[in-house]
PDB file of C-alpha atoms and ligand atoms in Angstrom:
ATOM      1  CA  MET A  71       0.219   0.079  -0.631  1.00 53.00           C
ATOM      2  CA  ALA A  72       1.427   3.424  -1.020  1.00 56.00           C
ATOM      3  CA  ARG A  73       2.665   5.574   2.321  1.00 59.00           C
ATOM      4  CA  THR A  74       1.061   8.676   3.157  1.00 55.00           C
ATOM      5  CA  LEU A  75       3.102  11.284   1.566  1.00 53.00           C
ATOM      6  CA  LYS A  76       4.303  13.691   4.342  1.00 55.00           C
ATOM      7  CA  ILE A  77       5.053  17.170   3.823  1.00 68.00           C
ATOM      8  CA  HIS A  78       8.760  16.139   4.165  1.00 78.00           C
ATOM      9  CA  PRO A  79      10.077  12.440   3.411  1.00 78.00           C
ATOM     10  CA  ALA A  80      12.791  13.897   6.983  1.00 80.00           C
ATOM     11  CA  HIS A  81       9.636  13.425   9.427  1.00 88.00           C
ATOM     12  CA  ALA A  82       9.803  10.425   9.630  1.00 92.00           C
ATOM     13  CA  ASP A  83      13.153  10.216  11.224  1.00 94.00           C
ATOM     14  CA  LEU A  84      11.624  12.293  14.338  1.00 96.00           C
ATOM     15  CA  GLU A  85      10.270  10.998  17.554  1.00 96.00           C
ATOM     16  CA  THR A  86       8.449  13.619  18.024  1.00 96.00           C
ATOM     17  CA  ILE A  87       7.898  17.479  16.313  1.00 97.00           C
ATOM     18  CA  LEU A  88       9.109  20.187  19.283  1.00 97.00           C
ATOM     19  CA  VAL A  89       9.052  23.305  17.030  1.00 98.00           C
ATOM     20  CA  THR A  90       6.409  24.022  14.076  1.00 97.00           C
ATOM     21  CA  GLU A  91       7.589  25.967  10.963  1.00 97.00           C
ATOM     22  CA  THR A  92       4.832  28.596  12.025  1.00 98.00           C
ATOM     23  CA  ALA A  93       6.196  28.728  15.405  1.00 98.00           C
ATOM     24  CA  ILE A  94       9.156  29.379  14.522  1.00 98.00           C
ATOM     25  CA  LYS A  95       7.700  32.331  11.769  1.00 98.00           C
ATOM     26  CA  ARG A  96       6.538  34.208  14.553  1.00 98.00           C
ATOM     27  CA  ARG A  97       9.031  33.929  16.882  1.00 98.00           C
ATOM     28  CA  ILE A  98      11.422  35.465  14.700  1.00 98.00           C
ATOM     29  CA  THR A  99       9.475  38.037  14.173  1.00 98.00           C
ATOM     30  CA  ARG A 100       9.183  39.016  17.487  1.00 98.00           C
ATOM     31  CA  LEU A 101      12.687  38.337  18.066  1.00 98.00           C
ATOM     32  CA  GLY A 102      13.540  40.895  15.334  1.00 98.00           C
ATOM     33  CA  ARG A 103      11.241  43.657  17.079  1.00 98.00           C
ATOM     34  CA  GLU A 104      13.223  43.151  20.289  1.00 98.00           C
ATOM     35  CA  ILE A 105      16.219  43.061  19.232  1.00 98.00           C
ATOM     36  CA  ALA A 106      15.161  45.879  16.883  1.00 98.00           C
ATOM     37  CA  LYS A 107      14.082  48.037  20.216  1.00 98.00           C
ATOM     38  CA  THR A 108      17.199  47.190  22.277  1.00 98.00           C
ATOM     39  CA  TYR A 109      19.868  48.729  19.284  1.00 98.00           C
ATOM     40  CA  GLY A 110      17.824  51.577  18.444  1.00 98.00           C
ATOM     41  CA  ASP A 111      18.596  53.321  15.762  1.00 95.00           C
ATOM     42  CA  GLU A 112      22.365  51.997  15.887  1.00 98.00           C
ATOM     43  CA  GLU A 113      24.129  49.733  12.717  1.00 98.00           C
ATOM     44  CA  ILE A 114      24.233  45.728  14.365  1.00 98.00           C
ATOM     45  CA  THR A 115      27.312  43.917  12.681  1.00 98.00           C
ATOM     46  CA  VAL A 116      25.969  40.386  13.040  1.00 98.00           C
ATOM     47  CA  VAL A 117      28.721  37.863  12.831  1.00 97.00           C
ATOM     48  CA  SER A 118      26.713  33.859  12.463  1.00 97.00           C
ATOM     49  CA  ILE A 119      28.482  31.056  13.971  1.00 97.00           C
ATOM     50  CA  ILE A 120      28.504  28.329  11.016  1.00 95.00           C
ATOM     51  CA  ASN A 121      27.159  25.759   9.901  1.00 95.00           C
ATOM     52  CA  GLY A 122      24.286  25.436  12.259  1.00 96.00           C
ATOM     53  CA  ALA A 123      23.175  29.286  12.359  1.00 98.00           C
ATOM     54  CA  ILE A 124      22.423  29.570   8.594  1.00 97.00           C
ATOM     55  CA  LEU A 125      18.638  28.789   8.117  1.00 98.00           C
ATOM     56  CA  PHE A 126      17.672  31.141  11.275  1.00 98.00           C
ATOM     57  CA  THR A 127      20.472  34.223  10.336  1.00 98.00           C
ATOM     58  CA  ALA A 128      18.993  34.340   6.487  1.00 98.00           C
ATOM     59  CA  ASP A 129      15.434  34.371   8.161  1.00 98.00           C
ATOM     60  CA  LEU A 130      16.015  36.547  11.363  1.00 98.00           C
ATOM     61  CA  LEU A 131      18.285  39.601   9.362  1.00 98.00           C
ATOM     62  CA  ARG A 132      15.725  40.146   7.327  1.00 98.00           C
ATOM     63  CA  ALA A 133      12.824  40.511  10.581  1.00 98.00           C
ATOM     64  CA  ILE A 134      15.723  43.129  11.537  1.00 98.00           C
ATOM     65  CA  PRO A 135      15.292  46.953  10.146  1.00 97.00           C
ATOM     66  CA  ASN A 136      18.300  48.516  11.561  1.00 98.00           C
ATOM     67  CA  PRO A 137      21.535  48.759   9.160  1.00 98.00           C
ATOM     68  CA  VAL A 138      23.189  45.114   9.474  1.00 98.00           C
ATOM     69  CA  ARG A 139      26.425  44.655   8.160  1.00 97.00           C
ATOM     70  CA  LEU A 140      27.213  40.346   8.494  1.00 97.00           C
ATOM     71  CA  ASP A 141      30.092  37.412   8.646  1.00 95.00           C
ATOM     72  CA  CYS A 142      30.349  34.506   9.411  1.00 95.00           C
ATOM     73  CA  ILE A 143      33.129  32.135  11.435  1.00 95.00           C
ATOM     74  CA  ARG A 144      33.254  29.036  11.910  1.00 95.00           C
ATOM     75  CA  ILE A 145      34.007  26.198  14.560  1.00 93.00           C
ATOM     76  CA  SER A 146      36.321  23.689  14.501  1.00 86.00           C
ATOM     77  CA  SER A 147      34.328  20.792  14.934  1.00 76.00           C
ATOM     78  CA  TYR A 148      34.684  19.299  18.875  1.00 73.00           C
ATOM     79  CA  ARG A 149      31.619  16.578  18.982  1.00 76.00           C
ATOM     80  CA  ASN A 150      30.996  13.886  17.226  1.00 73.00           C
ATOM     81  CA  GLU A 151      28.053  13.762  15.942  1.00 72.00           C
ATOM     82  CA  THR A 152      25.981  13.610  19.398  1.00 75.00           C
ATOM     83  CA  LYS A 153      28.586  14.225  22.640  1.00 73.00           C
ATOM     84  CA  SER A 154      30.817  16.960  23.011  1.00 72.00           C
ATOM     85  CA  ILE A 155      34.582  15.911  22.827  1.00 74.00           C
ATOM     86  CA  GLY A 156      36.714  18.267  23.786  1.00 78.00           C
ATOM     87  CA  LYS A 157      37.197  22.353  23.148  1.00 87.00           C
ATOM     88  CA  PRO A 158      35.664  24.592  20.519  1.00 90.00           C
ATOM     89  CA  GLN A 159      38.338  26.213  18.710  1.00 88.00           C
ATOM     90  CA  LEU A 160      38.070  29.830  16.198  1.00 90.00           C
ATOM     91  CA  VAL A 161      38.946  28.093  12.476  1.00 88.00           C
ATOM     92  CA  HIS A 162      40.063  31.686  11.136  1.00 81.00           C
ATOM     93  CA  SER A 163      40.370  34.583  13.073  1.00 78.00           C
ATOM     94  CA  LEU A 164      37.040  36.907  13.034  1.00 82.00           C
ATOM     95  CA  PRO A 165      36.683  38.589   8.878  1.00 79.00           C
ATOM     96  CA  LEU A 166      35.041  41.536   9.375  1.00 88.00           C
ATOM     97  CA  ASP A 167      36.292  44.707  11.540  1.00 93.00           C
ATOM     98  CA  VAL A 168      34.214  44.665  15.017  1.00 96.00           C
ATOM     99  CA  THR A 169      35.849  47.066  17.588  1.00 97.00           C
ATOM    100  CA  ASN A 170      33.852  49.745  18.049  1.00 97.00           C
ATOM    101  CA  ARG A 171      30.779  48.219  17.101  1.00 98.00           C
ATOM    102  CA  HIS A 172      27.944  46.363  18.263  1.00 98.00           C
ATOM    103  CA  VAL A 173      28.017  43.474  17.330  1.00 98.00           C
ATOM    104  CA  LEU A 174      25.789  40.747  17.843  1.00 98.00           C
ATOM    105  CA  LEU A 175      26.495  37.375  17.586  1.00 98.00           C
ATOM    106  CA  MET A 176      24.278  34.589  16.271  1.00 98.00           C
ATOM    107  CA  ASP A 177      24.502  30.310  16.851  1.00 98.00           C
ATOM    108  CA  ASP A 178      21.663  27.892  16.025  1.00 98.00           C
ATOM    109  CA  ILE A 179      21.590  26.148  20.003  1.00 98.00           C
ATOM    110  CA  LEU A 180      22.789  26.829  23.386  1.00 97.00           C
ATOM    111  CA  ASP A 181      24.181  23.341  24.811  1.00 96.00           C
ATOM    112  CA  THR A 182      27.326  23.567  27.181  1.00 94.00           C
ATOM    113  CA  GLY A 183      27.907  27.214  27.287  1.00 96.00           C
ATOM    114  CA  LYS A 184      31.458  26.117  25.655  1.00 95.00           C
ATOM    115  CA  THR A 185      30.829  27.561  22.520  1.00 96.00           C
ATOM    116  CA  LEU A 186      29.338  30.947  22.944  1.00 97.00           C
ATOM    117  CA  ALA A 187      31.704  31.764  26.776  1.00 97.00           C
ATOM    118  CA  MET A 188      34.986  30.621  23.380  1.00 95.00           C
ATOM    119  CA  VAL A 189      33.500  32.693  20.894  1.00 96.00           C
ATOM    120  CA  THR A 190      32.759  35.883  22.949  1.00 97.00           C
ATOM    121  CA  GLY A 191      36.189  35.723  24.625  1.00 96.00           C
ATOM    122  CA  VAL A 192      37.943  36.484  21.255  1.00 95.00           C
ATOM    123  CA  ILE A 193      35.563  39.142  20.660  1.00 96.00           C
ATOM    124  CA  LYS A 194      35.822  40.856  23.949  1.00 97.00           C
ATOM    125  CA  LYS A 195      39.492  41.612  23.472  1.00 95.00           C
ATOM    126  CA  LEU A 196      37.948  43.412  19.874  1.00 95.00           C
ATOM    127  CA  ASN A 197      37.249  45.896  21.939  1.00 97.00           C
ATOM    128  CA  PRO A 198      33.081  46.212  20.300  1.00 98.00           C
ATOM    129  CA  ALA A 199      31.081  49.230  21.350  1.00 98.00           C
ATOM    130  CA  SER A 200      28.409  45.889  22.712  1.00 98.00           C
ATOM    131  CA  ILE A 201      28.891  42.206  22.454  1.00 98.00           C
ATOM    132  CA  LYS A 202      24.971  40.434  23.056  1.00 98.00           C
ATOM    133  CA  THR A 203      23.781  36.896  21.665  1.00 98.00           C
ATOM    134  CA  CYS A 204      20.979  35.729  20.049  1.00 99.00           C
ATOM    135  CA  VAL A 205      20.186  32.194  20.001  1.00 98.00           C
ATOM    136  CA  LEU A 206      17.495  30.096  18.462  1.00 98.00           C
ATOM    137  CA  LEU A 207      17.129  26.981  21.359  1.00 98.00           C
ATOM    138  CA  ASP A 208      18.101  27.096  23.994  1.00 98.00           C
ATOM    139  CA  LYS A 209      18.831  23.868  26.349  1.00 97.00           C
ATOM    140  CA  LYS A 210      19.609  25.787  29.601  1.00 91.00           C
ATOM    141  CA  GLY A 211      19.743  22.302  31.765  1.00 91.00           C
ATOM    142  CA  ARG A 212      22.619  20.780  29.751  1.00 92.00           C
ATOM    143  CA  ARG A 213      25.296  23.840  30.610  1.00 95.00           C
ATOM    144  CA  GLU A 214      28.787  23.264  31.734  1.00 93.00           C
ATOM    145  CA  VAL A 215      29.650  26.786  31.662  1.00 95.00           C
ATOM    146  CA  PRO A 216      28.244  29.733  32.926  1.00 95.00           C
ATOM    147  CA  PHE A 217      26.226  31.357  29.982  1.00 97.00           C
ATOM    148  CA  ASP A 218      23.275  33.276  28.859  1.00 97.00           C
ATOM    149  CA  ALA A 219      22.610  34.390  26.038  1.00 98.00           C
ATOM    150  CA  GLU A 220      20.308  38.469  25.555  1.00 98.00           C
ATOM    151  CA  PHE A 221      18.308  36.343  22.689  1.00 98.00           C
ATOM    152  CA  VAL A 222      16.407  33.237  22.980  1.00 98.00           C
ATOM    153  CA  GLY A 223      13.988  31.812  20.524  1.00 98.00           C
ATOM    154  CA  PHE A 224      12.899  28.741  21.926  1.00 98.00           C
ATOM    155  CA  LYS A 225      13.931  27.550  25.891  1.00 98.00           C
ATOM    156  CA  ILE A 226      13.774  23.283  24.881  1.00 97.00           C
ATOM    157  CA  PRO A 227      14.590  20.434  27.152  1.00 96.00           C
ATOM    158  CA  ASP A 228      17.226  18.470  27.511  1.00 94.00           C
ATOM    159  CA  LYS A 229      17.027  16.327  24.163  1.00 94.00           C
ATOM    160  CA  PHE A 230      19.257  16.376  20.903  1.00 95.00           C
ATOM    161  CA  VAL A 231      17.397  18.248  18.037  1.00 97.00           C
ATOM    162  CA  VAL A 232      17.500  18.983  14.324  1.00 97.00           C
ATOM    163  CA  GLY A 233      16.434  20.751  11.470  1.00 98.00           C
ATOM    164  CA  TYR A 234      16.192  24.416  11.139  1.00 98.00           C
ATOM    165  CA  GLY A 235      19.878  24.528  10.257  1.00 98.00           C
ATOM    166  CA  LEU A 236      20.415  21.922  13.273  1.00 97.00           C
ATOM    167  CA  ASP A 237      21.918  18.712  11.821  1.00 95.00           C
ATOM    168  CA  PHE A 238      22.786  15.161  12.892  1.00 94.00           C
ATOM    169  CA  ALA A 239      26.462  14.416  10.799  1.00 91.00           C
ATOM    170  CA  GLU A 240      25.014  16.867   8.448  1.00 92.00           C
ATOM    171  CA  ARG A 241      21.659  15.685   7.553  1.00 94.00           C
ATOM    172  CA  TYR A 242      18.260  16.837   8.454  1.00 96.00           C
ATOM    173  CA  ARG A 243      19.704  20.754   8.183  1.00 97.00           C
ATOM    174  CA  ASN A 244      16.960  21.265   5.324  1.00 96.00           C
ATOM    175  CA  LEU A 245      13.901  19.955   8.171  1.00 97.00           C
ATOM    176  CA  PRO A 246      11.322  23.677   7.981  1.00 96.00           C
ATOM    177  CA  CYS A 247      10.593  22.110  11.427  1.00 97.00           C
ATOM    178  CA  ILE A 248      12.591  21.315  14.589  1.00 98.00           C
ATOM    179  CA  GLY A 249      12.857  17.674  16.423  1.00 97.00           C
ATOM    180  CA  GLU A 250      13.915  14.901  17.996  1.00 97.00           C
ATOM    181  CA  LEU A 251      16.004  13.063  16.455  1.00 96.00           C
ATOM    182  CA  ARG A 252      14.379   9.276  17.089  1.00 95.00           C
ATOM    183  CA  PRO A 253      17.241   7.756  19.426  1.00 92.00           C
ATOM    184  CA  ASP A 254      16.908   4.599  16.954  1.00 92.00           C
ATOM    185  CA  LEU A 255      19.137   6.551  14.634  1.00 92.00           C
ATOM    186  CA  GLN A 256      21.522   8.932  16.848  1.00 89.00           C
ATOM    187  CA  ASN A 257      25.198   7.079  17.374  1.00 74.00           C
ATOM    188  CA  PRO A 258      25.847   6.638  19.962  1.00 59.00           C
ATOM    189  CA  PRO A 259      22.507   5.222  20.559  1.00 50.00           C
ATOM    190  CA  GLU A 260      22.001   7.509  24.497  1.00 49.00           C
ATOM    191  CA  TRP A 261      22.903  11.127  23.892  1.00 46.00           C
ATOM    192  CA  ALA A 262      24.112  11.825  27.328  1.00 44.00           C
TER     193      ALA A 262
HETATM  194  P1  IMP B 445      27.593  24.167  23.323  1.00 83.60           P
HETATM  195  O1  IMP B 445      28.756  24.269  22.876  1.00 83.60           O
HETATM  196  O2  IMP B 445      27.715  22.524  24.010  1.00 83.60           O
HETATM  197  O3  IMP B 445      27.087  24.948  23.843  1.00 83.60           O
HETATM  198  O4  IMP B 445      27.278  23.661  22.059  1.00 83.60           O
HETATM  199  C1  IMP B 445      26.309  24.327  20.826  1.00 83.60           C
HETATM  200  C2  IMP B 445      27.121  23.484  19.735  1.00 83.60           C
HETATM  201  O5  IMP B 445      26.476  22.241  19.638  1.00 83.60           O
HETATM  202  C3  IMP B 445      26.026  24.343  18.275  1.00 83.60           C
HETATM  203  O6  IMP B 445      26.301  25.283  17.706  1.00 83.60           O
HETATM  204  C4  IMP B 445      25.606  23.011  17.661  1.00 83.60           C
HETATM  205  O7  IMP B 445      26.045  22.304  16.818  1.00 83.60           O
HETATM  206  C5  IMP B 445      25.593  21.471  19.320  1.00 83.60           C
HETATM  207  N1  IMP B 445      24.453  20.583  19.499  1.00 83.60           N
HETATM  208  C6  IMP B 445      24.542  21.043  20.610  1.00 83.60           C
HETATM  209  N2  IMP B 445      22.751  20.556  20.822  1.00 83.60           N
HETATM  210  C7  IMP B 445      22.469  20.253  19.691  1.00 83.60           C
HETATM  211  C8  IMP B 445      21.493  19.384  19.234  1.00 83.60           C
HETATM  212  O8  IMP B 445      20.758  19.142  19.839  1.00 83.60           O
HETATM  213  N3  IMP B 445      20.837  19.291  17.922  1.00 83.60           N
HETATM  214  C9  IMP B 445      22.548  19.516  17.355  1.00 83.60           C
HETATM  215  N4  IMP B 445      23.591  20.081  16.921  1.00 83.60           N
HETATM  216  C10 IMP B 445      23.739  20.592  18.546  1.00 83.60           C
HETATM  217 MG1   MG B 446      26.849  24.563  15.636  1.00 83.60          MG
END
């Protein structure tokens, strides 16, 4: 018998959907307003951590009316598919000049806090006018170093999630929603 056609075939690999496409769109519109209110008429230098923050950055930038400069940075992988296995490091020095600029650092998810603690430390040494952080997701229960983001899309429980930029072994980034990856598809099977 023919399978019922799903909106996206990868939905079958999700245990549950945690954030729908509609909820993401609505939250991004409101985040854009919060950010505009915080910065007034100031120009913002957005520094986006790729690959994970690519989709979030592309959508959020269009919801921010301020003048924006954009650059992307890459962190050397310090995880295997689901687990933290070392220290995060910047792959190249920051390409855009951030001295005396209002820097808004963007990432897909705030988990142990190691990545954003390291990157904000590097940026602070470059004497920005200010530095604030914006994350789509916050897994607050998983923090290993203290870190809070000024702008948070959604607080989520301690589950391994994929979609809307978040990956498992580089897959699922193109899912329009965010969901928990089925535990039997996670390798190693336990997310701890
Ligand atoms: P942190 O340094 O532990 O805060 O990790 C942040 C990075 O870990 C994120 O930018 C993601 O690349 C990755 N990460 C953490 N949790 C998840 C998840 O549930 N799904 C996919 N990637 C995750
Ligand atoms: Mg990432």
